[in-house]
PDB file of C-alpha atoms and ligand atoms in Angstrom:
ATOM      1  CA  MET A   1     -78.369  65.041  -6.597  1.00  0.00           C
ATOM      2  CA  GLU A   2     -75.952  62.241  -6.746  1.00  0.00           C
ATOM      3  CA  GLU A   3     -72.609  62.405  -5.767  1.00  0.00           C
ATOM      4  CA  GLU A   4     -70.493  61.138  -9.063  1.00  0.00           C
ATOM      5  CA  ASN A   5     -67.517  58.365  -6.385  1.00  0.00           C
ATOM      6  CA  TRP A   6     -64.700  58.338  -9.952  1.00  0.00           C
ATOM      7  CA  THR A   7     -62.257  55.514  -9.288  1.00  0.00           C
ATOM      8  CA  LEU A   8     -58.635  55.527 -10.067  1.00  0.00           C
ATOM      9  CA  ALA A   9     -58.749  51.812 -12.028  1.00  0.00           C
ATOM     10  CA  ALA A  10     -55.666  52.234 -14.423  1.00  0.00           C
ATOM     11  CA  GLN A  11     -53.342  54.018 -17.107  1.00  0.00           C
ATOM     12  CA  GLU A  12     -53.570  54.363 -21.187  1.00  0.00           C
ATOM     13  CA  SER A  13     -50.684  53.149 -20.776  1.00  0.00           C
ATOM     14  CA  GLU A  14     -51.537  50.131 -19.145  1.00  0.00           C
ATOM     15  CA  LEU A  15     -54.030  48.731 -21.781  1.00  0.00           C
ATOM     16  CA  LYS A  16     -52.291  45.817 -24.247  1.00  0.00           C
ATOM     17  CA  ASP A  17     -54.650  45.553 -27.030  1.00  0.00           C
ATOM     18  CA  ASP A  18     -56.576  48.101 -26.617  1.00  0.00           C
ATOM     19  CA  ARG A  19     -58.153  46.158 -23.437  1.00  0.00           C
ATOM     20  CA  LYS A  20     -56.649  45.602 -19.356  1.00  0.00           C
ATOM     21  CA  ALA A  21     -58.496  43.520 -17.143  1.00  0.00           C
ATOM     22  CA  ILE A  22     -58.729  44.896 -13.465  1.00  0.00           C
ATOM     23  CA  SER A  23     -59.868  44.065 -10.121  1.00  0.00           C
ATOM     24  CA  LEU A  24     -61.564  47.225  -7.678  1.00  0.00           C
ATOM     25  CA  ASN A  25     -63.288  46.552  -5.024  1.00  0.00           C
ATOM     26  CA  GLY A  26     -63.962  43.825  -5.191  1.00  0.00           C
ATOM     27  CA  GLN A  27     -64.998  42.626  -8.804  1.00  0.00           C
ATOM     28  CA  ASN A  28     -63.931  41.853 -11.977  1.00  0.00           C
ATOM     29  CA  ILE A  29     -62.999  44.815 -14.453  1.00  0.00           C
ATOM     30  CA  LEU A  30     -62.250  44.575 -17.490  1.00  0.00           C
ATOM     31  CA  LEU A  31     -61.404  47.552 -19.833  1.00  0.00           C
ATOM     32  CA  ILE A  32     -62.207  47.997 -23.534  1.00  0.00           C
ATOM     33  CA  ARG A  33     -60.445  51.259 -25.614  1.00  0.00           C
ATOM     34  CA  LYS A  34     -63.208  51.502 -28.668  1.00  0.00           C
ATOM     35  CA  ASP A  35     -61.564  54.997 -31.051  1.00  0.00           C
ATOM     36  CA  ASP A  36     -61.819  57.295 -28.576  1.00  0.00           C
ATOM     37  CA  GLU A  37     -63.539  56.013 -26.122  1.00  0.00           C
ATOM     38  CA  ILE A  38     -62.912  54.259 -23.001  1.00  0.00           C
ATOM     39  CA  PHE A  39     -64.939  51.131 -21.281  1.00  0.00           C
ATOM     40  CA  ALA A  40     -66.267  49.127 -18.628  1.00  0.00           C
ATOM     41  CA  VAL A  41     -67.559  45.836 -18.140  1.00  0.00           C
ATOM     42  CA  GLU A  42     -68.232  42.748 -16.058  1.00  0.00           C
ATOM     43  CA  ASN A  43     -65.499  41.035 -16.405  1.00  0.00           C
ATOM     44  CA  ARG A  44     -67.221  37.859 -16.038  1.00  0.00           C
ATOM     45  CA  CYS A  45     -69.492  36.957 -18.322  1.00  0.00           C
ATOM     46  CA  ILE A  46     -73.258  35.165 -17.028  1.00  0.00           C
ATOM     47  CA  HIS A  47     -73.817  32.215 -19.190  1.00  0.00           C
ATOM     48  CA  MET A  48     -70.763  30.463 -17.384  1.00  0.00           C
ATOM     49  CA  ASN A  49     -68.665  32.500 -15.886  1.00  0.00           C
ATOM     50  CA  CYS A  50     -65.981  33.135 -18.376  1.00  0.00           C
ATOM     51  CA  LYS A  51     -63.390  36.357 -18.133  1.00  0.00           C
ATOM     52  CA  PHE A  52     -64.181  38.106 -21.701  1.00  0.00           C
ATOM     53  CA  THR A  53     -60.885  39.867 -21.501  1.00  0.00           C
ATOM     54  CA  ARG A  54     -59.459  37.092 -24.120  1.00  0.00           C
ATOM     55  CA  GLY A  55     -63.292  38.137 -26.529  1.00  0.00           C
ATOM     56  CA  GLU A  56     -63.682  38.984 -30.426  1.00  0.00           C
ATOM     57  CA  LEU A  57     -65.109  43.160 -30.105  1.00  0.00           C
ATOM     58  CA  ASN A  58     -67.257  43.462 -32.929  1.00  0.00           C
ATOM     59  CA  GLY A  59     -68.831  46.941 -32.630  1.00  0.00           C
ATOM     60  CA  TYR A  60     -69.296  46.990 -29.380  1.00  0.00           C
ATOM     61  CA  ASN A  61     -70.616  43.412 -29.225  1.00  0.00           C
ATOM     62  CA  LEU A  62     -68.374  41.953 -26.639  1.00  0.00           C
ATOM     63  CA  LYS A  63     -68.448  38.121 -27.546  1.00  0.00           C
ATOM     64  CA  CYS A  64     -67.848  35.664 -24.635  1.00  0.00           C
ATOM     65  CA  PRO A  65     -64.669  32.798 -26.088  1.00  0.00           C
ATOM     66  CA  CYS A  66     -66.712  30.152 -24.146  1.00  0.00           C
ATOM     67  CA  HIS A  67     -70.165  29.869 -26.334  1.00  0.00           C
ATOM     68  CA  ASP A  68     -70.290  32.417 -28.508  1.00  0.00           C
ATOM     69  CA  TRP A  69     -72.320  34.922 -25.939  1.00  0.00           C
ATOM     70  CA  GLU A  70     -72.230  38.618 -27.348  1.00  0.00           C
ATOM     71  CA  PHE A  71     -72.858  41.356 -25.170  1.00  0.00           C
ATOM     72  CA  ASP A  72     -72.829  45.533 -26.350  1.00  0.00           C
ATOM     73  CA  ILE A  73     -70.124  47.795 -24.086  1.00  0.00           C
ATOM     74  CA  ARG A  74     -71.916  49.627 -23.909  1.00  0.00           C
ATOM     75  CA  SER A  75     -74.924  48.124 -22.420  1.00  0.00           C
ATOM     76  CA  GLY A  76     -73.720  45.437 -21.059  1.00  0.00           C
ATOM     77  CA  GLU A  77     -76.767  43.685 -23.083  1.00  0.00           C
ATOM     78  CA  MET A  78     -77.071  40.429 -23.766  1.00  0.00           C
ATOM     79  CA  THR A  79     -77.493  41.567 -28.052  1.00  0.00           C
ATOM     80  CA  VAL A  80     -80.540  38.580 -29.245  1.00  0.00           C
ATOM     81  CA  ALA A  81     -81.904  38.827 -25.189  1.00  0.00           C
ATOM     82  CA  SER A  82     -81.399  42.691 -23.696  1.00  0.00           C
ATOM     83  CA  GLU A  83     -83.085  41.912 -20.208  1.00  0.00           C
ATOM     84  CA  LEU A  84     -79.385  40.093 -19.605  1.00  0.00           C
ATOM     85  CA  LYS A  85     -77.487  42.016 -19.061  1.00  0.00           C
ATOM     86  CA  LEU A  86     -73.301  42.235 -17.679  1.00  0.00           C
ATOM     87  CA  ALA A  87     -73.081  45.399 -14.955  1.00  0.00           C
ATOM     88  CA  VAL A  88     -70.977  48.073 -16.940  1.00  0.00           C
ATOM     89  CA  TYR A  89     -69.736  51.132 -15.462  1.00  0.00           C
ATOM     90  CA  PRO A  90     -70.051  54.468 -15.994  1.00  0.00           C
ATOM     91  CA  ALA A  91     -65.695  55.314 -17.506  1.00  0.00           C
ATOM     92  CA  LYS A  92     -63.457  57.803 -18.265  1.00  0.00           C
ATOM     93  CA  ILE A  93     -59.796  58.812 -19.121  1.00  0.00           C
ATOM     94  CA  ASP A  94     -58.936  61.759 -18.265  1.00  0.00           C
ATOM     95  CA  SER A  95     -54.941  62.711 -18.940  1.00  0.00           C
ATOM     96  CA  GLY A  96     -53.939  58.922 -19.318  1.00  0.00           C
ATOM     97  CA  THR A  97     -55.666  57.985 -16.263  1.00  0.00           C
ATOM     98  CA  ILE A  98     -58.720  55.462 -16.394  1.00  0.00           C
ATOM     99  CA  TYR A  99     -61.557  56.468 -13.843  1.00  0.00           C
ATOM    100  CA  ILE A 100     -64.692  54.111 -12.908  1.00  0.00           C
ATOM    101  CA  GLU A 101     -66.930  54.650 -11.540  1.00  0.00           C
ATOM    102  CA  MET A 102     -68.538  52.425  -8.757  1.00  0.00           C
ATOM    103  CA  GLY A 103     -71.522  53.184  -7.300  1.00  0.00           C
ATOM    104  CA  ASP A 104     -72.098  53.377  -3.678  1.00  0.00           C
TER     105      ASP A 104
HETATM  106  S1  LIG B 201     -69.020  31.308 -20.007  1.00  0.00           S
HETATM  107 FE1  LIG B 201     -70.385  33.023 -21.752  1.00  0.00          FE
HETATM  108  S2  LIG B 201     -71.065  32.076 -23.616  1.00  0.00           S
HETATM  109 FE2  LIG B 201     -71.135  30.878 -21.702  1.00  0.00          FE
END
């Protein structure tokens, strides 16, 4: 069984409008709190590298502000072409601290 490898990402109090863009292990990541859950997605669109920081969230679908491609923040899959994916990372909030599982 693989060991979990949680990395401290941010404090929940640092989120603004339920979001925070961070850089962790060389990756640009956007933290998004939705209801009581936290999600961590690659903050770089696979189309032309725009950041999602100000992208509109409809349900679980995050829209790229540049050309409106939409991705499910749970899976990273593009809504109209699931074979196209953003990287997503397991994330959790523990006592007000946000952690991400970055893998190896
Ligand atoms: S850069 Fe995201 S849709 Fe074009």
